[in-house]
XYZ file of C-alpha atoms in Angstrom:
559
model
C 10.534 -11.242 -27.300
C 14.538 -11.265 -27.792
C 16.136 -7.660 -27.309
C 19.681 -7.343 -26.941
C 21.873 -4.775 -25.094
C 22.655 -2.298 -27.872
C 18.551 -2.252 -28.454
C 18.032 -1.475 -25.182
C 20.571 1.487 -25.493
C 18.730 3.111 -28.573
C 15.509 2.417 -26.703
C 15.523 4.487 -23.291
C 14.154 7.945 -22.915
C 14.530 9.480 -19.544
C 12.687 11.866 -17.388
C 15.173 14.349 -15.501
C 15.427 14.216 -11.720
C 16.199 17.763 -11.662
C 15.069 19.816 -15.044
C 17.953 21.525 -17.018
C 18.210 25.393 -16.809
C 19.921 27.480 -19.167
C 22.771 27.978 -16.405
C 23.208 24.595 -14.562
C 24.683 24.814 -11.040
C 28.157 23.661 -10.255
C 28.261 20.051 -10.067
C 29.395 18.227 -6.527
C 33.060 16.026 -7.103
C 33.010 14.422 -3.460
C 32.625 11.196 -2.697
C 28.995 9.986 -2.856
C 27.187 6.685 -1.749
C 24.019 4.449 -2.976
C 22.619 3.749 0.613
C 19.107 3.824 0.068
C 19.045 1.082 -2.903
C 16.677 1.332 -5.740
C 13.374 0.803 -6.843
C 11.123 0.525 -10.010
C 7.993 1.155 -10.515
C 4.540 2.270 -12.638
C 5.107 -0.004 -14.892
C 4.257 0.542 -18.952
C 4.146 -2.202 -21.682
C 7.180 -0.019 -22.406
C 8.960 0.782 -19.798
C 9.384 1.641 -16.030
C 9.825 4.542 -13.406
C 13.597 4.110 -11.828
C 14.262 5.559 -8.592
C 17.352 5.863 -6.577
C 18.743 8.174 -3.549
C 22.836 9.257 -3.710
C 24.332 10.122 -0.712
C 26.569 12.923 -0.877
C 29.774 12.859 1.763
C 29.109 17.139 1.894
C 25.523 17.408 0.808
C 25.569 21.424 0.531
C 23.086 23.385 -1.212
C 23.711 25.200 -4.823
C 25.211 21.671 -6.388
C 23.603 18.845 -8.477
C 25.174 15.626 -9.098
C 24.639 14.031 -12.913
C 23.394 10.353 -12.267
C 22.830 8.030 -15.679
C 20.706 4.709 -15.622
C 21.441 1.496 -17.653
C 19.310 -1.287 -18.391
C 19.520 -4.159 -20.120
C 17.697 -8.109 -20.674
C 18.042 -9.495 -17.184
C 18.852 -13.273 -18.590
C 21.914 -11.471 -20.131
C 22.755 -10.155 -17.120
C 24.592 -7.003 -16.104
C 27.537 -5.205 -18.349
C 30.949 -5.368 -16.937
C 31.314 -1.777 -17.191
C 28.709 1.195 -17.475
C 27.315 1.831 -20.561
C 27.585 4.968 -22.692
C 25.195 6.903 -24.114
C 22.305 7.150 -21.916
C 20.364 10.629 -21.123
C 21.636 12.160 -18.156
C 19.705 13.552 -15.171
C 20.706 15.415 -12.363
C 19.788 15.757 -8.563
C 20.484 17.996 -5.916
C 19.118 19.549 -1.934
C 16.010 20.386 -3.643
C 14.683 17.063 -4.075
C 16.457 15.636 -1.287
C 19.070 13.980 -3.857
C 16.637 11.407 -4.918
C 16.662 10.498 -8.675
C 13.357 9.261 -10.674
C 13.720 8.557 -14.541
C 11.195 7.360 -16.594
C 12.492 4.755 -19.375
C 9.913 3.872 -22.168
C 10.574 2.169 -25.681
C 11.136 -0.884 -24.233
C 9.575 -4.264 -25.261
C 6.193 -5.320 -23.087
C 6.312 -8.714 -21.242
C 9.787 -8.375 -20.613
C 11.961 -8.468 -17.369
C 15.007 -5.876 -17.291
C 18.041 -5.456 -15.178
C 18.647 -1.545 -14.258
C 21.204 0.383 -12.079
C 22.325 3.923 -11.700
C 25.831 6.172 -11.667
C 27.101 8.408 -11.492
C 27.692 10.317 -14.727
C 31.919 10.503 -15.263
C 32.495 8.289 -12.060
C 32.154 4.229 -13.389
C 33.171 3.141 -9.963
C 30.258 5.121 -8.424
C 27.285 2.583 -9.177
C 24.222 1.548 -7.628
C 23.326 -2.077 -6.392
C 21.206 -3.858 -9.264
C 17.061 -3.790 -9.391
C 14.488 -5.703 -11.543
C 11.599 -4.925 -13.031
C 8.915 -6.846 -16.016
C 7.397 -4.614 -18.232
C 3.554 -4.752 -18.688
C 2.068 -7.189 -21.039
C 0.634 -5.977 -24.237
C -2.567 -5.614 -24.458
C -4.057 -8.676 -25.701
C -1.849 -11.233 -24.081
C -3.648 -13.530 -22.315
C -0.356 -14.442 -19.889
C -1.083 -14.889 -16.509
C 0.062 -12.481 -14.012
C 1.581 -12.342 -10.194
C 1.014 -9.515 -7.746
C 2.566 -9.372 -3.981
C 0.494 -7.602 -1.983
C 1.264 -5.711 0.868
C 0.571 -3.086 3.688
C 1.412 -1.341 6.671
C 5.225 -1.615 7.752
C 5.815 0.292 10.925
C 9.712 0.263 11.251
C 9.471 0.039 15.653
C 6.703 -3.266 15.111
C 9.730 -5.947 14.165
C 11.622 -7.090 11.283
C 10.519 -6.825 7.773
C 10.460 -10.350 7.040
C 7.341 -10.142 4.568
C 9.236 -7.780 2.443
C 11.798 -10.453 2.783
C 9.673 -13.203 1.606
C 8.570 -11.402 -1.359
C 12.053 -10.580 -2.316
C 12.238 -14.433 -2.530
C 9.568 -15.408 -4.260
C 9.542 -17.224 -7.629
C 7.922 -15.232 -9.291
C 6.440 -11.645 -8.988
C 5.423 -9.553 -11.737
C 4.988 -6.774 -9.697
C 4.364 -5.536 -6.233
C 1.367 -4.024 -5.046
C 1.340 -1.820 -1.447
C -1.771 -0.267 -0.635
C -0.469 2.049 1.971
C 0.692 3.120 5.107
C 4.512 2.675 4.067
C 5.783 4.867 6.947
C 4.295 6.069 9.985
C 4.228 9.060 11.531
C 4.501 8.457 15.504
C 7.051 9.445 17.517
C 9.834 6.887 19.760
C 8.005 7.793 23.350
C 8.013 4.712 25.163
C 4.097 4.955 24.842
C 4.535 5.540 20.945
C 2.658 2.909 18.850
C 4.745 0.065 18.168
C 7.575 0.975 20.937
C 7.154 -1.671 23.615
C 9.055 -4.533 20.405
C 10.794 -1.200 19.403
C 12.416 -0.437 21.886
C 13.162 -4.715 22.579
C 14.632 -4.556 18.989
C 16.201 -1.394 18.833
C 14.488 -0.258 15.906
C 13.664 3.535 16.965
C 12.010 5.947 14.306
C 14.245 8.456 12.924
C 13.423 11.091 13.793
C 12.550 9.931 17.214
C 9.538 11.972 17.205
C 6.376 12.264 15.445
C 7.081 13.488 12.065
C 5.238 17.095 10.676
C 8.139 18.664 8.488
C 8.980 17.609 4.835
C 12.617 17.398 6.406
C 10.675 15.194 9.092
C 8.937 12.883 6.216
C 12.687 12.478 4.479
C 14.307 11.316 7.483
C 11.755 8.769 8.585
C 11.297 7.331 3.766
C 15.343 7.037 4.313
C 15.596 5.023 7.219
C 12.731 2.504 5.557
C 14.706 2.989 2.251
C 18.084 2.030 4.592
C 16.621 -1.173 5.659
C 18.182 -4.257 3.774
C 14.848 -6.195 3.835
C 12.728 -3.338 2.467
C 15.335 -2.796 -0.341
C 15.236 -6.510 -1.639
C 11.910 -6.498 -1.810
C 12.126 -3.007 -4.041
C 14.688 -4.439 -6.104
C 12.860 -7.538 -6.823
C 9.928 -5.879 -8.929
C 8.241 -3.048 -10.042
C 5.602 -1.954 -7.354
C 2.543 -0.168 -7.815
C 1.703 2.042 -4.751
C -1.093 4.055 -3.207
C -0.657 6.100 0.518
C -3.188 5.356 2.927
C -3.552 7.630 6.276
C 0.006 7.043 7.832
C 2.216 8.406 5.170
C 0.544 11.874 6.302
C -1.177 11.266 9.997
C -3.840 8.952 11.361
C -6.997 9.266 9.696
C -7.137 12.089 7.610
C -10.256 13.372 6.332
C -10.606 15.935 3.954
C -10.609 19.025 6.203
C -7.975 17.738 8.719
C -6.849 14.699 10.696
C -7.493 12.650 13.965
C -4.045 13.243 14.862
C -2.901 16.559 13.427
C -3.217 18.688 16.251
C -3.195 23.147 16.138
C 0.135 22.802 17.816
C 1.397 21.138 14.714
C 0.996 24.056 12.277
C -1.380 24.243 9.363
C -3.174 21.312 8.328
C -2.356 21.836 4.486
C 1.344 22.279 4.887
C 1.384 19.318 6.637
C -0.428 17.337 3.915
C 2.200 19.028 1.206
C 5.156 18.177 3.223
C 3.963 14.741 3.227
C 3.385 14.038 -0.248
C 6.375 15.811 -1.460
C 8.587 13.740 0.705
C 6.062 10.385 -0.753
C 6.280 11.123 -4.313
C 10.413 12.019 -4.026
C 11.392 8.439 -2.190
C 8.912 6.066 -4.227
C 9.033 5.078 -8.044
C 5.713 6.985 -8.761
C 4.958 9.374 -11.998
C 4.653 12.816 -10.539
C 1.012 14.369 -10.799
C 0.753 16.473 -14.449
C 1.506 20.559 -13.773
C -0.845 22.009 -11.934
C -2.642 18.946 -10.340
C -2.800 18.301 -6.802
C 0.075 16.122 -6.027
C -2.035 13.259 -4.551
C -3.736 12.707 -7.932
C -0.054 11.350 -8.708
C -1.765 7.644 -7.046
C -5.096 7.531 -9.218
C -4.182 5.702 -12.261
C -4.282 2.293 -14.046
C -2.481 -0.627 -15.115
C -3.665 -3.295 -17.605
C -2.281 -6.412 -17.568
C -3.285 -8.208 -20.689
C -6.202 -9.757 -21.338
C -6.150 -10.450 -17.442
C -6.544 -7.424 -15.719
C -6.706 -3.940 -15.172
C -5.631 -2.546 -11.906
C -7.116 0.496 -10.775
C -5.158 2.762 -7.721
C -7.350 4.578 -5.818
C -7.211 7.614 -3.328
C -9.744 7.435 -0.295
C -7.836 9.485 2.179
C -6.947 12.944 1.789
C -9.239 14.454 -1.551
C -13.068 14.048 -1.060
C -13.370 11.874 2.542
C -16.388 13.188 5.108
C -14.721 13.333 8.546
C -14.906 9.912 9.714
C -17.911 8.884 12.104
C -17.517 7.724 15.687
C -19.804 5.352 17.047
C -21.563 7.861 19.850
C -22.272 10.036 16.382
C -24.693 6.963 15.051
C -26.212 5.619 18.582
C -29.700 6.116 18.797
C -31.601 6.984 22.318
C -32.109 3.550 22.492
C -28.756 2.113 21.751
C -29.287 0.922 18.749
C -27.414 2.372 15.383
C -29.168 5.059 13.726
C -28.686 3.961 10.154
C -30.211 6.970 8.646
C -27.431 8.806 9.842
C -24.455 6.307 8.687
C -26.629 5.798 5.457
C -26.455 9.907 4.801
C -25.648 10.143 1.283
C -24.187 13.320 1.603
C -20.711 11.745 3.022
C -17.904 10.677 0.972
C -15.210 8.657 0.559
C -13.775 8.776 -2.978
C -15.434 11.569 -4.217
C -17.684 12.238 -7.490
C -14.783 13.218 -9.659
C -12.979 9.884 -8.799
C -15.947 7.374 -9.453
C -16.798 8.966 -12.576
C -12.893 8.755 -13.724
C -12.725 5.024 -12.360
C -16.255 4.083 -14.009
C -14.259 5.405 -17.411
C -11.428 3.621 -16.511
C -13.370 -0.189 -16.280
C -14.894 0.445 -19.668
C -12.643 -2.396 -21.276
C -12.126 -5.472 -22.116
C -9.873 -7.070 -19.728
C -11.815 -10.035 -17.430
C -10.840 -8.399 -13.787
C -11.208 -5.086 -13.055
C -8.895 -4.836 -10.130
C -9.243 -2.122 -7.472
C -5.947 -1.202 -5.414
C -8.262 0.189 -2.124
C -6.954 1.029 1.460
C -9.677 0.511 3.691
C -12.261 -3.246 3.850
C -15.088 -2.599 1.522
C -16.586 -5.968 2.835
C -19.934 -5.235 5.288
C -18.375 -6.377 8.162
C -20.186 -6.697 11.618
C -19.147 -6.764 15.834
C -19.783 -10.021 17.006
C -21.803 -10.240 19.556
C -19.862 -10.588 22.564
C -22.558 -11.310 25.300
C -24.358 -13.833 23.367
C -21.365 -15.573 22.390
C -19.301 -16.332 25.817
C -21.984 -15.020 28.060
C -21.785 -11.744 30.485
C -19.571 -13.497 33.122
C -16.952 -14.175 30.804
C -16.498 -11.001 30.003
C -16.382 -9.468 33.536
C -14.165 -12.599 34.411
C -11.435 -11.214 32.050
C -11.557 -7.663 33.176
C -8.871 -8.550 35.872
C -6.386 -8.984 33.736
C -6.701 -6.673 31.140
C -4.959 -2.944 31.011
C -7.466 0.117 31.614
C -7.967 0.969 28.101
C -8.459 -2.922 27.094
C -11.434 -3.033 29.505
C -12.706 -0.048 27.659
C -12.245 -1.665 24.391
C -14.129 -4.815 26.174
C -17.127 -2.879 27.430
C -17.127 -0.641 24.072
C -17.470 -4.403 21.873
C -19.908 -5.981 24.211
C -21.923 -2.900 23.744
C -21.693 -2.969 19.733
C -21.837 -6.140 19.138
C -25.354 -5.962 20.962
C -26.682 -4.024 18.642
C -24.790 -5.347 15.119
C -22.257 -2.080 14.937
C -20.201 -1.743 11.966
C -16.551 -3.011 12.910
C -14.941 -0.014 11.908
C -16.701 3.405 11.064
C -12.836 4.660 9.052
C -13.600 2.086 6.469
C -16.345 1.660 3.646
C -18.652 0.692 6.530
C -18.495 4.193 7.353
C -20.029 5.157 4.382
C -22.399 2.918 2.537
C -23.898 5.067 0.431
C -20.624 5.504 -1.280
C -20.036 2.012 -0.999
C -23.676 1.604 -3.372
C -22.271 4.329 -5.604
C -19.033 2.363 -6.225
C -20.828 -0.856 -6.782
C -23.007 1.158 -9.251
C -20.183 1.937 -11.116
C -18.916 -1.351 -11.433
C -22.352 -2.611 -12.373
C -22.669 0.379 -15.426
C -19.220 -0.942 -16.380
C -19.807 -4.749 -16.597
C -16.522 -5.372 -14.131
C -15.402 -8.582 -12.605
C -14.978 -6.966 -9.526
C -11.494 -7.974 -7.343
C -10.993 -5.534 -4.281
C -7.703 -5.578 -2.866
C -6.913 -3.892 0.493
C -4.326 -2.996 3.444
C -4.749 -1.117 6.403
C -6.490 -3.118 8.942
C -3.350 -5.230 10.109
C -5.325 -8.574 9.662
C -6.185 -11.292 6.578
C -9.179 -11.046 5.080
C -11.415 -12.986 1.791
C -15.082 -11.833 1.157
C -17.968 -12.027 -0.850
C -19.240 -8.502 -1.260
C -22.749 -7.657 -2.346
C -25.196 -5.247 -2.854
C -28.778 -5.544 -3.187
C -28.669 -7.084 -6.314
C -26.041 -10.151 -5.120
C -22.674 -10.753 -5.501
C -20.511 -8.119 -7.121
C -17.001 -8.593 -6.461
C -14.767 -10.438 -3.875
C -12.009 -8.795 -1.700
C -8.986 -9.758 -0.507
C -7.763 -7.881 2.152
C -3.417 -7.970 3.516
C -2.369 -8.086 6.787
C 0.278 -6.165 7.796
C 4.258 -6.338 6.942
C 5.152 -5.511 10.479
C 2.331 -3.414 12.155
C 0.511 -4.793 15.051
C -2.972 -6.859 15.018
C -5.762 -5.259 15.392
C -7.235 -4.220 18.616
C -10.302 -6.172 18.532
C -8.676 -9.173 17.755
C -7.977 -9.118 21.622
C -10.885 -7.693 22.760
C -11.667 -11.073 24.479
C -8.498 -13.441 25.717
C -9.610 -16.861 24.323
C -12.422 -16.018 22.791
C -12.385 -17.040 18.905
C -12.537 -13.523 17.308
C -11.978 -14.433 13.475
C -14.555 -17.251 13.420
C -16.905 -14.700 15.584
C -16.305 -12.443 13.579
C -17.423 -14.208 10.498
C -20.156 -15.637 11.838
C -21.803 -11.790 12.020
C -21.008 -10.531 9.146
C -22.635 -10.580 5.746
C -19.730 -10.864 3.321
C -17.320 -12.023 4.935
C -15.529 -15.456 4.355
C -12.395 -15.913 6.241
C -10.363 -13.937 8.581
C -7.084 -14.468 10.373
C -5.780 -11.978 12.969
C -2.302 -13.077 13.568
C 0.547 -13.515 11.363
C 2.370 -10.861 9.541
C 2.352 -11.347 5.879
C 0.875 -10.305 2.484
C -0.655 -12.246 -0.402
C 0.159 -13.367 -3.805
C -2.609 -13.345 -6.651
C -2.681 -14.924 -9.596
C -4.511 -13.852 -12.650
C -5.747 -15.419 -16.133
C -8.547 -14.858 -18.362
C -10.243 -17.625 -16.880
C -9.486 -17.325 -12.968
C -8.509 -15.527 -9.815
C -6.363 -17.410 -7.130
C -5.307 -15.804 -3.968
C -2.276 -17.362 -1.714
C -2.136 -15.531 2.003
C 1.245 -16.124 2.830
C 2.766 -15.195 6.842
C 5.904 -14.994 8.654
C 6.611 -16.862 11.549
C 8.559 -14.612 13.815
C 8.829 -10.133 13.202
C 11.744 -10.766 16.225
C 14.586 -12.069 14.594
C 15.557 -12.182 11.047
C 15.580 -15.762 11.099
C 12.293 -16.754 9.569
C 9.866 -18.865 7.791
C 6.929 -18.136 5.052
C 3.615 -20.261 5.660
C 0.682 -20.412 3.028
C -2.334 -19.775 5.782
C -5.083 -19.872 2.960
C -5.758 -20.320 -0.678
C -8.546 -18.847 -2.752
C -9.944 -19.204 -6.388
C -12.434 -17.138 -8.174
C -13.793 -17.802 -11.840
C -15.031 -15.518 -14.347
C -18.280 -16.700 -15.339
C -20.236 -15.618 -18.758
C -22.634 -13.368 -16.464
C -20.341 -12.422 -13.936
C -17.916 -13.608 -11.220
C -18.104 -16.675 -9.191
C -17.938 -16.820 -5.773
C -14.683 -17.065 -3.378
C -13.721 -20.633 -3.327
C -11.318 -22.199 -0.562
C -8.739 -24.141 -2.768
């Protein structure tokens, strides 16, 4: 639909940064700075989330600064001089000078330019983002989704974010968390070994636990050039996985939140203040806990809805480790993995997303962090023999001949590959399934977090109810199991044990684009060749399709 400029002007409403008081504080006249770029996101059919960060040249306390946003038909381009008119908002020290405005009344379907200023200064503009409105409801338009994961600033160059920047097309972008991370810059830090090689050192150079910790280490990935072309290219839709807090959260505390490092709540508020002030995300309503702000929905037409999750930090049991489920005799004890009693999403969250999938779009998409897919350790021993394995102890570090004993072991006896997933907790896993069942749902998972590419089948004791596609990282390192054997074929081992899964690739950096109609599902995994220079090149790996069937969903199909 056709909308010109002077539409677009009578059209915005805006959501203040900072709220107005009755007396506003004195407003800051030095010089200021866009450094950190800008972003869109949570889209509407109408509309858009708009996020920037101003730099002020004396950033002192007790002053706001006005900002104004202006958008307009992106074929038309950009005016040649800011636009009057638009609702004002203001920012200051209390929000860390980051600006979020939410624009509605716009037309659905439609791709918009956007920048900031600010208010009274012309000259003091932000560079220029992009963002497409949802589709209405019943449009039966396809739709594009980048999806991403897991960009650890010391682990190379953000070349994915790169390559989505330069895609074709992208309607929006999808990152399913573990946008920061929280270690430290000790040479023994995770990540520091290329790090260090590159130069890229976490700010602050230690591991994160403040909210004035979790600013400094969202600006410096909001400073990098790669990560703001990708923001700028589309709206993304984001969820937090463990990272953005601390390695594997649970509900009552963390893996690696430690007594030293203060109170275990703070921490998690600190966190998610600092999240939900440097990404385009609609705060949480008064009152809510602030990481409800992530469970929500998008539809897309007659396509798609995509539903965000939260599996981390709200209703999650502590997370097993595998001496909790070994029998006597070595083998799993699957009463006590199948316990019932353990979490992951919570009973509040599968009854709102079981609402939620009540409609009639043909994919019910679910934004996920963790591999839902029943994955399996292959069994090491059988596959390359015992003398293999001993043959490569020589040459592996101390803990890598750990992690080599530890998978022989598992594979043994058909261990779960990784307890912190869904595997952890099947009995959620059945209630989820259940859900989607009750609700008639085309099921597509999507998920990040495990630093590897993934396509599955999953099932449940009635057949097939969904497929999953799961993103490798943006910059984080492979998995550790992936190397558990030098030479041995881990992804095709890997798939050979386990029920569900399909395809697996352990290697390139990357993300995936999916495509969605009425009719069908396709699925591009897309890598990088190189995280050590900028200089780079994307490579299609695999391609997937998936078509809605009268009854159902069909099965993943290599295309």
């Amino acid at each position: 639909m056709k909308i010109d400029r002077r539409q677009v002007l009578g059209l915005l409403g805006a959501g203040a940064a900072t709220p107005a008081c009755a007396t506003p504080p004195p407003t800051y006249a030095g010089p200021v700075e866009f450094l950190h770029g800008v972003a869109a996101g949570d889209p509407t059919p109408q509309g858009a989330v708009l996020w920037t960060r101003i730099t002020p040249a004396d950033p002192v306390p007790g002053v706001s600064i006005p900002v104004q946003v202006e958008a307009w038909p992106w074929e038309e381009g950009p005016p040649e001089a800011t636009m009057p008119g638009l609702a004002a908002v203001a920012t200051s020290a209390e929000r860390d000078w980051t600006v979020k405005v939410d624009i509605n009344r716009l037309q659905p379907g439609c791709d918009y330019g956007y920048r900031f200023s600010v208010a009274g200064r012309p000259a003091a503009r932000s560079p220029i983002g992009r963002f497409r409105t949802l589709p209405a409801a019943q449009s039966t338009e396809a739709v594009v989704l980048a999806v991403a994961s897991c960009s650890l600033y010391p682990g190379g160059w953000f070349n994915a974010y790169q390559a989505i920047a330069e895609l074709d097309r992208v309607d929006a972008v999808v990152h399913l968390g573990d946008y920061i991370y929280e270690y430290g810059a000790a040479p023994s830090d995770y990540g520091m070994r290329t790090g260090l090689e590159l130069n890229r050192i976490p700010e602050p150079p230690h591991e994160i636990v403040t909210l004035a910790d979790y600013r400094r280490r969202h600006a410096q990935h909001k400073a990098d050039p790669q990560a703001q072309a990708a923001h700028a290219r589309a709206a993304w839709i984001m969820t937090f996985d463990d990272h953005e807090v601390t390695n594997d959260p649970w509900e009552g505390g963390a893996q690696n939140h430690n007594p030293d490092e203060g109170d275990w709540a703070a921490r998690k508020v600190a966190a998610l203040t600092a999240y939900l002030e440097w990404n385009p995300i609609r705060d949480p309503r008064p009152g809510t806990p602030l990481h409800e702000a992530v469970r929500r929905s998008f539809r897309f037409g007659r396509a798609a809805v995509l539903h965000m999750i939260e599996t981390r930090l709200s209703a999650r049991s502590r997370q097993l480790e595998y001496e909790d489920i070994t029998a006597p005799d070595g083998t799993i004890d699957r009463a006590r993995l199948d316990d019932p009693e353990r979490r992951l999403m919570g009973q509040a969250q599968l009854d709102w997303l079981g609402e939620a999938m009540a409609n009639d779009a043909t994919w019910q998409v679910l934004g996920n962090q963790v591999l839902m897919a029943r994955l399996v350790v292959p069994d090491l021993i059988e596959a390359v023999g015992p003398d293999a394995i001993e043959a490569a102890m020589p040459d592996l570090a101390d803990y890598q001949q750990r992690r080599l004993r530890e998978m022989a072991a598992l594979g043994a006896v058909q261990a779960p590959l990784n307890l912190d997933a869904w595997d952890g907790y099947p009995a959620e896993r059945d209630r989820l399934y259940a859900e989607v069942r009750q609700a008639g749902g085309r099921l597509i998972v999507l998920t990040g977090d495990s630093h590897a590419a993934w396509a599955s089948n999953l099932h449940d004791d009635q057949g097939r109810v969904g497929v999953e596609f799961g993103a490798t990282a943006i910059s984080s390192p492979q998995p550790s199991y992936s190397r558990a054997l030098p030479g041995a074929p881990m992804a095709d081992l890997t798939v050979a044990a386990s029920p569900d899964l399909e395809w697996c690739e352990f290697e390139p950096r990357g993300f995936f684009v999916i495509s969605l109609t009425p009719e069908r599902v396709e699925c591009r995994m897309m890598g990088v060749t190189t995280l050590l220079s900028p200089e780079f090149q994307t490579r299609e790996r695999a391609r997937f399709t998936v078509q809605a069937q009268a009854d159902g969903i069909g099965p993943l199909e290599p295309a």
